[in-house]
Amino acid sequence: MSHLPFGRNLWNPLSVRRFLPLFAAVVVGCATASGDETNQKLDIYFIDVEGGAATLLVTAAGESILIDSGYPDHGGRDLNRIVRVAKEVAGRKQIDKAIVSHWHLDHYGNHAALVSRIPVKQFFDRGIPDVFPEDKGFDERIALYRAATQNKSIPLAPGNELELAQGEAKSATPRLTAKVLTGSGQTVANVGPANPFAAEHFAKPEDTSDNAKSLSVLFTLGDFAFLTCGDLTWNTEHKLMSPNNPVGQVDLFMVTHHGLNVSNNPVLVRAIEPVVTVTCNGPTKGGAKEVLETLAKIPSLKAQFQLHRNIQLPDGVQPPVQRIANSSDTADCQGRYIKASVEPDGKKFTIEVEGQDPETFDVMKK
Ligand SMILES: [Zn+2]
């Protein structure tokens, strides 16, 4: 599998404005867009996998990138939902890049099974551990993953940049970028302007689970920025964001770790000034009150969306009902997705709960 180690400096005009660190990155993965027709926008589908994660990006160039794949089992529930969105909703004939944020079941539950339903061109992960005591079934599961990837999955590390297909070159159309910010507990260099929220950090107990090793990826299209951090936890968020902010401002933020309060350190979520958040929670997992309140107080925030109503919280604490995709418990859930759609110039984006009218938001000028 192509793993192109030609040195490339992230200090290009786009990343200068985002304060990304000065060091050589590895550009990984050849751009192999399937060439299926697209609407020329960057579409991001947050697929409901009942408290796991599965996020499908379809770029203007027709490239499809799936980050995480929900839970296994449940009669193929999450697998079917991913395949429905990829094929029927987004019109994809293949997944070009399938990324595993970390080795927990709610994130790579269907990577192996996917290949029997839709071709997957390339796999990326944080590197496969030799042993993984957290999951007694890991050996069996990882064997299936290795088989599906034909032992060619590409390990990602902080500073790597994914090579993406860019479509037709139009001078006014900004370039889409995807940069890895964290992975295996490491972070990009802490360069950039001082983070005014750094002093708000207080340490939480060390997280020895794989959550702390999650891959975080920052996508940018002109001024637009989308950040997804898997299940990254509190102290690693601090490590990334203190004392300086190497990320910059983020318009669309996938709330980390299903919106649990062992993640979403204010040092990170306040510093990135999100305009819109989407929480990939389940009826009884994530969407925590403390996180909702931390986000609601951020001056830049225009709207919070959730895949599920948290059935354990009063409605008044949660986003309004039209911004919650699924209100019932898992047994009756219809699995509606939330879709973001970014204009080709990266200046506006819409958020649509499946079956409802989209809402439009302005991207913040960087
Ligand atoms: Zn998770």
CSV table of N, CA, C and O in Angstrom, one decimal, residues 123-209:
chain,number,residue,atom,x,y,z
A,123,PHE,N,-7.2,1.5,4.4
A,123,PHE,CA,-7.5,1.6,5.8
A,123,PHE,C,-6.4,2.3,6.5
A,123,PHE,O,-5.2,2.2,6.2
A,124,PHE,N,-6.8,3.1,7.5
A,124,PHE,CA,-5.8,3.9,8.3
A,124,PHE,C,-6.2,3.6,9.8
A,124,PHE,O,-7.4,3.5,10.1
A,125,ASP,N,-5.2,3.6,10.7
A,125,ASP,CA,-5.5,3.5,12.1
A,125,ASP,C,-4.3,4.1,12.8
A,125,ASP,O,-3.4,4.7,12.2
A,126,ARG,N,-4.3,4.0,14.2
A,126,ARG,CA,-3.2,4.6,15.0
A,126,ARG,C,-2.0,3.6,15.1
A,126,ARG,O,-1.1,3.9,15.8
A,127,GLY,N,-2.1,2.5,14.4
A,127,GLY,CA,-1.1,1.4,14.6
A,127,GLY,C,-1.8,0.3,15.4
A,127,GLY,O,-2.6,0.6,16.3
A,128,ILE,N,-1.5,-0.9,15.0
A,128,ILE,CA,-2.2,-2.1,15.7
A,128,ILE,C,-1.3,-2.5,16.9
A,128,ILE,O,-0.1,-2.9,16.7
A,129,PRO,N,-1.9,-2.5,18.1
A,129,PRO,CA,-1.1,-3.0,19.3
A,129,PRO,C,-0.8,-4.5,19.2
A,129,PRO,O,-1.7,-5.2,18.7
A,130,ASP,N,0.3,-4.9,19.8
A,130,ASP,CA,0.6,-6.3,19.8
A,130,ASP,C,-0.3,-7.1,20.7
A,130,ASP,O,-0.7,-8.2,20.5
A,131,VAL,N,-0.6,-6.4,21.9
A,131,VAL,CA,-1.5,-7.0,22.8
A,131,VAL,C,-2.5,-5.9,23.2
A,131,VAL,O,-2.1,-4.7,23.2
A,132,PHE,N,-3.7,-6.3,23.6
A,132,PHE,CA,-4.7,-5.3,24.0
A,132,PHE,C,-5.6,-5.9,25.1
A,132,PHE,O,-6.7,-6.4,24.8
A,133,PRO,N,-5.1,-5.8,26.3
A,133,PRO,CA,-5.8,-6.4,27.4
A,133,PRO,C,-7.2,-5.9,27.7
A,133,PRO,O,-8.0,-6.5,28.3
A,134,GLU,N,-7.5,-4.6,27.2
A,134,GLU,CA,-8.8,-4.1,27.4
A,134,GLU,C,-9.9,-4.9,26.8
A,134,GLU,O,-11.1,-4.8,27.2
A,135,ASP,N,-9.6,-5.6,25.8
A,135,ASP,CA,-10.7,-6.4,25.0
A,135,ASP,C,-10.2,-7.8,24.9
A,135,ASP,O,-9.3,-8.2,24.2
A,136,LYS,N,-11.0,-8.7,25.6
A,136,LYS,CA,-10.6,-10.1,25.6
A,136,LYS,C,-10.8,-10.7,24.2
A,136,LYS,O,-10.1,-11.7,23.9
A,137,GLY,N,-11.6,-10.2,23.4
A,137,GLY,CA,-11.8,-10.7,22.1
A,137,GLY,C,-11.0,-10.1,21.0
A,137,GLY,O,-11.2,-10.3,19.8
A,138,PHE,N,-10.0,-9.3,21.5
A,138,PHE,CA,-9.2,-8.5,20.5
A,138,PHE,C,-8.5,-9.3,19.4
A,138,PHE,O,-8.5,-9.0,18.3
A,139,ASP,N,-7.9,-10.4,19.9
A,139,ASP,CA,-7.1,-11.2,19.0
A,139,ASP,C,-7.9,-11.7,17.8
A,139,ASP,O,-7.5,-11.6,16.6
A,140,GLU,N,-9.1,-12.2,18.1
A,140,GLU,CA,-10.0,-12.7,17.1
A,140,GLU,C,-10.5,-11.5,16.2
A,140,GLU,O,-10.5,-11.6,14.9
A,141,ARG,N,-10.8,-10.4,16.8
A,141,ARG,CA,-11.3,-9.3,16.0
A,141,ARG,C,-10.2,-8.6,15.1
A,141,ARG,O,-10.5,-8.3,14.0
A,142,ILE,N,-9.1,-8.5,15.7
A,142,ILE,CA,-8.0,-7.9,14.9
A,142,ILE,C,-7.6,-8.8,13.8
A,142,ILE,O,-7.1,-8.3,12.7
A,143,ALA,N,-7.7,-10.1,13.9
A,143,ALA,CA,-7.4,-11.0,12.8
A,143,ALA,C,-8.3,-10.7,11.7
A,143,ALA,O,-7.9,-10.7,10.5
A,144,LEU,N,-9.6,-10.5,12.0
A,144,LEU,CA,-10.6,-10.2,10.9
A,144,LEU,C,-10.3,-8.8,10.2
A,144,LEU,O,-10.4,-8.6,9.0
A,145,TYR,N,-9.8,-7.9,11.1
A,145,TYR,CA,-9.4,-6.5,10.5
A,145,TYR,C,-8.2,-6.7,9.6
A,145,TYR,O,-8.2,-6.1,8.5
A,146,ARG,N,-7.2,-7.4,10.1
A,146,ARG,CA,-6.0,-7.6,9.3
A,146,ARG,C,-6.4,-8.3,7.9
A,146,ARG,O,-5.8,-7.9,6.9
A,147,ALA,N,-7.3,-9.2,8.0
A,147,ALA,CA,-7.7,-9.9,6.8
A,147,ALA,C,-8.4,-8.9,5.8
A,147,ALA,O,-8.1,-8.9,4.6
A,148,ALA,N,-9.3,-8.1,6.4
A,148,ALA,CA,-10.0,-7.2,5.5
A,148,ALA,C,-9.1,-6.2,4.9
A,148,ALA,O,-9.3,-5.7,3.8
A,149,THR,N,-8.1,-5.8,5.6
A,149,THR,CA,-7.1,-4.8,5.1
A,149,THR,C,-6.0,-5.4,4.3
A,149,THR,O,-5.1,-4.7,3.8
A,150,GLN,N,-6.0,-6.7,4.2
A,150,GLN,CA,-4.9,-7.5,3.6
A,150,GLN,C,-3.5,-7.1,4.2
A,150,GLN,O,-2.5,-6.9,3.5
A,151,ASN,N,-3.6,-6.8,5.5
A,151,ASN,CA,-2.4,-6.4,6.2
A,151,ASN,C,-1.7,-5.1,5.7
A,151,ASN,O,-0.5,-5.0,5.8
A,152,LYS,N,-2.5,-4.3,5.1
A,152,LYS,CA,-2.0,-3.1,4.5
A,152,LYS,C,-2.6,-1.8,5.1
A,152,LYS,O,-2.6,-0.7,4.5
A,153,SER,N,-3.1,-1.9,6.4
A,153,SER,CA,-3.6,-0.6,6.9
A,153,SER,C,-2.4,0.3,7.2
A,153,SER,O,-1.3,-0.2,7.5
A,154,ILE,N,-2.6,1.6,7.1
A,154,ILE,CA,-1.6,2.6,7.2
A,154,ILE,C,-1.6,3.3,8.5
A,154,ILE,O,-2.7,3.8,8.9
A,155,PRO,N,-0.6,3.2,9.3
A,155,PRO,CA,-0.6,3.9,10.6
A,155,PRO,C,-0.4,5.4,10.5
A,155,PRO,O,0.4,5.9,9.7
A,156,LEU,N,-1.2,6.1,11.3
A,156,LEU,CA,-1.2,7.6,11.3
A,156,LEU,C,-0.6,8.1,12.6
A,156,LEU,O,-0.8,7.4,13.6
A,157,ALA,N,0.0,9.2,12.5
A,157,ALA,CA,0.6,9.8,13.7
A,157,ALA,C,0.5,11.3,13.6
A,157,ALA,O,0.3,11.9,12.5
A,158,PRO,N,0.5,12.0,14.8
A,158,PRO,CA,0.4,13.5,14.7
A,158,PRO,C,1.3,14.1,13.8
A,158,PRO,O,2.5,13.7,13.7
A,159,GLY,N,0.8,15.1,13.0
A,159,GLY,CA,1.6,15.7,12.0
A,159,GLY,C,1.4,15.2,10.6
A,159,GLY,O,1.7,15.9,9.6
A,160,ASN,N,0.9,14.0,10.5
A,160,ASN,CA,0.6,13.4,9.1
A,160,ASN,C,-0.5,14.2,8.5
A,160,ASN,O,-1.4,14.7,9.1
A,161,GLU,N,-0.4,14.3,7.2
A,161,GLU,CA,-1.5,14.9,6.4
A,161,GLU,C,-2.0,13.9,5.4
A,161,GLU,O,-1.2,13.2,4.7
A,162,LEU,N,-3.3,13.7,5.4
A,162,LEU,CA,-3.9,12.7,4.4
A,162,LEU,C,-3.8,13.4,3.0
A,162,LEU,O,-4.1,14.6,2.9
A,163,GLU,N,-3.4,12.6,2.0
A,163,GLU,CA,-3.5,13.1,0.7
A,163,GLU,C,-4.9,12.9,0.1
A,163,GLU,O,-5.4,11.8,0.1
A,164,LEU,N,-5.6,14.0,-0.2
A,164,LEU,CA,-6.9,14.0,-0.7
A,164,LEU,C,-7.1,14.4,-2.1
A,164,LEU,O,-6.3,15.3,-2.6
A,165,ALA,N,-8.0,13.8,-2.8
A,165,ALA,CA,-8.3,14.2,-4.2
A,165,ALA,C,-8.9,15.6,-4.1
A,165,ALA,O,-9.7,15.9,-3.2
A,166,GLN,N,-8.5,16.4,-5.1
A,166,GLN,CA,-8.9,17.8,-5.0
A,166,GLN,C,-9.9,18.2,-6.1
A,166,GLN,O,-10.4,19.4,-6.1
A,167,GLY,N,-10.3,17.4,-6.9
A,167,GLY,CA,-11.3,17.7,-8.0
A,167,GLY,C,-10.7,18.7,-9.0
A,167,GLY,O,-9.5,18.9,-9.1
A,168,GLU,N,-11.6,19.4,-9.7
A,168,GLU,CA,-11.2,20.3,-10.7
A,168,GLU,C,-10.5,21.5,-10.1
A,168,GLU,O,-11.0,22.0,-9.1
A,169,ALA,N,-9.4,21.9,-10.6
A,169,ALA,CA,-8.6,23.1,-10.1
A,169,ALA,C,-9.3,24.3,-10.5
A,169,ALA,O,-9.4,24.6,-11.7
A,170,LYS,N,-9.9,25.0,-9.6
A,170,LYS,CA,-10.5,26.4,-9.9
A,170,LYS,C,-9.8,27.3,-8.9
A,170,LYS,O,-9.7,27.0,-7.7
A,171,SER,N,-9.3,28.4,-9.4
A,171,SER,CA,-8.5,29.3,-8.6
A,171,SER,C,-9.2,29.7,-7.3
A,171,SER,O,-8.6,29.9,-6.3
A,172,ALA,N,-10.5,29.9,-7.4
A,172,ALA,CA,-11.3,30.4,-6.2
A,172,ALA,C,-11.6,29.3,-5.3
A,172,ALA,O,-12.1,29.6,-4.2
A,173,THR,N,-11.4,28.1,-5.6
A,173,THR,CA,-11.8,27.0,-4.8
A,173,THR,C,-10.7,26.6,-3.8
A,173,THR,O,-9.6,26.2,-4.3
A,174,PRO,N,-10.9,26.7,-2.5
A,174,PRO,CA,-9.8,26.4,-1.6
A,174,PRO,C,-9.5,24.9,-1.6
A,174,PRO,O,-10.4,24.0,-2.0
A,175,ARG,N,-8.4,24.5,-1.1
A,175,ARG,CA,-7.9,23.1,-1.1
A,175,ARG,C,-8.5,22.5,0.2
A,175,ARG,O,-8.5,23.1,1.3
A,176,LEU,N,-8.9,21.2,0.1
A,176,LEU,CA,-9.3,20.5,1.3
A,176,LEU,C,-8.1,19.9,1.9
A,176,LEU,O,-7.3,19.2,1.3
A,177,THR,N,-8.0,20.0,3.3
A,177,THR,CA,-6.8,19.4,4.0
A,177,THR,C,-7.4,18.5,5.1
A,177,THR,O,-8.4,18.8,5.6
A,178,ALA,N,-6.6,17.6,5.5
A,178,ALA,CA,-6.9,16.7,6.6
A,178,ALA,C,-5.6,16.4,7.4
A,178,ALA,O,-4.7,15.7,6.8
A,179,LYS,N,-5.5,16.9,8.6
A,179,LYS,CA,-4.2,16.8,9.3
A,179,LYS,C,-4.5,16.1,10.6
A,179,LYS,O,-5.5,16.3,11.3
A,180,VAL,N,-3.6,15.1,11.0
A,180,VAL,CA,-3.7,14.4,12.2
A,180,VAL,C,-3.1,15.2,13.3
A,180,VAL,O,-1.9,15.6,13.2
A,181,LEU,N,-3.9,15.4,14.4
A,181,LEU,CA,-3.4,16.2,15.5
A,181,LEU,C,-2.9,15.4,16.7
A,181,LEU,O,-2.1,15.8,17.5
A,182,THR,N,-3.6,14.3,16.9
A,182,THR,CA,-3.2,13.4,18.1
A,182,THR,C,-3.3,11.9,17.6
A,182,THR,O,-4.0,11.6,16.7
A,183,GLY,N,-2.6,11.1,18.3
A,183,GLY,CA,-2.6,9.7,18.1
A,183,GLY,C,-1.6,8.9,19.0
A,183,GLY,O,-0.5,9.4,19.3
A,184,SER,N,-2.1,7.8,19.5
A,184,SER,CA,-1.2,7.0,20.4
A,184,SER,C,-0.7,7.8,21.6
A,184,SER,O,0.4,7.5,22.1
A,185,GLY,N,-1.5,8.8,22.0
A,185,GLY,CA,-1.2,9.6,23.2
A,185,GLY,C,-0.2,10.7,22.9
A,185,GLY,O,0.0,11.5,23.8
A,186,GLN,N,0.2,10.8,21.7
A,186,GLN,CA,1.1,11.9,21.3
A,186,GLN,C,0.3,13.0,20.6
A,186,GLN,O,-0.9,12.8,20.2
A,187,THR,N,0.8,14.2,20.6
A,187,THR,CA,0.1,15.4,20.0
A,187,THR,C,1.1,16.1,19.1
A,187,THR,O,2.3,15.9,19.2
A,188,VAL,N,0.5,16.9,18.2
A,188,VAL,CA,1.4,17.8,17.4
A,188,VAL,C,2.1,18.8,18.4
A,188,VAL,O,1.7,19.0,19.5
A,189,ALA,N,3.2,19.4,17.9
A,189,ALA,CA,3.9,20.4,18.7
A,189,ALA,C,3.0,21.5,19.2
A,189,ALA,O,2.1,21.9,18.4
A,190,ASN,N,3.2,21.9,20.4
A,190,ASN,CA,2.3,22.9,20.9
A,190,ASN,C,2.8,24.3,20.6
A,190,ASN,O,3.4,25.1,21.4
A,191,VAL,N,2.5,24.7,19.3
A,191,VAL,CA,2.9,26.0,18.8
A,191,VAL,C,1.6,26.8,18.4
A,191,VAL,O,0.6,26.1,18.2
A,192,GLY,N,1.7,28.1,18.4
A,192,GLY,CA,0.5,28.9,18.0
A,192,GLY,C,0.4,30.0,19.1
A,192,GLY,O,1.2,30.1,20.0
A,193,PRO,N,-0.7,30.7,19.0
A,193,PRO,CA,-1.0,31.8,20.0
A,193,PRO,C,-1.2,31.2,21.4
A,193,PRO,O,-1.7,30.0,21.5
A,194,ALA,N,-1.0,31.9,22.4
A,194,ALA,CA,-1.3,31.5,23.8
A,194,ALA,C,-2.8,31.1,23.9
A,194,ALA,O,-3.6,31.8,23.3
A,195,ASN,N,-3.1,30.0,24.5
A,195,ASN,CA,-4.5,29.6,24.7
A,195,ASN,C,-5.0,30.3,26.0
A,195,ASN,O,-4.5,30.0,27.1
A,196,PRO,N,-5.9,31.2,25.9
A,196,PRO,CA,-6.4,32.0,27.0
A,196,PRO,C,-7.1,31.1,28.1
A,196,PRO,O,-7.4,31.6,29.2
A,197,PHE,N,-7.5,29.9,27.7
A,197,PHE,CA,-8.2,29.0,28.6
A,197,PHE,C,-7.3,28.0,29.2
A,197,PHE,O,-7.8,27.1,29.9
A,198,ALA,N,-6.0,28.1,29.0
A,198,ALA,CA,-5.1,27.0,29.5
A,198,ALA,C,-5.1,26.9,31.0
A,198,ALA,O,-5.0,25.8,31.6
A,199,ALA,N,-5.3,28.0,31.7
A,199,ALA,CA,-5.3,28.0,33.2
A,199,ALA,C,-6.6,27.3,33.7
A,199,ALA,O,-6.6,27.0,34.9
A,200,GLU,N,-7.6,27.0,32.9
A,200,GLU,CA,-8.8,26.4,33.4
A,200,GLU,C,-8.6,24.9,33.6
A,200,GLU,O,-9.4,24.2,34.2
A,201,HIS,N,-7.4,24.4,33.2
A,201,HIS,CA,-7.2,22.9,33.3
A,201,HIS,C,-7.0,22.5,34.8
A,201,HIS,O,-6.3,23.1,35.5
A,202,PHE,N,-7.6,21.4,35.2
A,202,PHE,CA,-7.3,20.7,36.4
A,202,PHE,C,-7.1,19.2,35.9
A,202,PHE,O,-7.9,18.8,35.1
A,203,ALA,N,-6.1,18.5,36.4
A,203,ALA,CA,-5.9,17.2,36.0
A,203,ALA,C,-7.0,16.2,36.5
A,203,ALA,O,-7.5,16.4,37.6
A,204,LYS,N,-7.4,15.3,35.6
A,204,LYS,CA,-8.2,14.2,36.0
A,204,LYS,C,-7.3,12.9,36.1
A,204,LYS,O,-6.2,12.9,35.6
A,205,PRO,N,-7.8,11.9,36.7
A,205,PRO,CA,-7.0,10.7,36.9
A,205,PRO,C,-6.5,10.2,35.5
A,205,PRO,O,-7.2,10.3,34.5
A,206,GLU,N,-5.3,9.7,35.4
A,206,GLU,CA,-4.7,9.3,34.2
A,206,GLU,C,-5.6,8.2,33.5
A,206,GLU,O,-6.0,7.3,34.1
A,207,ASP,N,-5.8,8.4,32.2
A,207,ASP,CA,-6.6,7.5,31.4
A,207,ASP,C,-5.7,6.5,30.7
A,207,ASP,O,-5.0,6.9,29.8
A,208,THR,N,-5.7,5.3,31.2
A,208,THR,CA,-4.8,4.3,30.6
A,208,THR,C,-5.4,3.5,29.5
A,208,THR,O,-4.9,2.6,28.9
A,209,SER,N,-6.7,3.9,29.2
A,209,SER,CA,-7.4,3.2,28.1
A,209,SER,C,-7.0,3.7,26.7
A,209,SER,O,-6.3,4.7,26.6
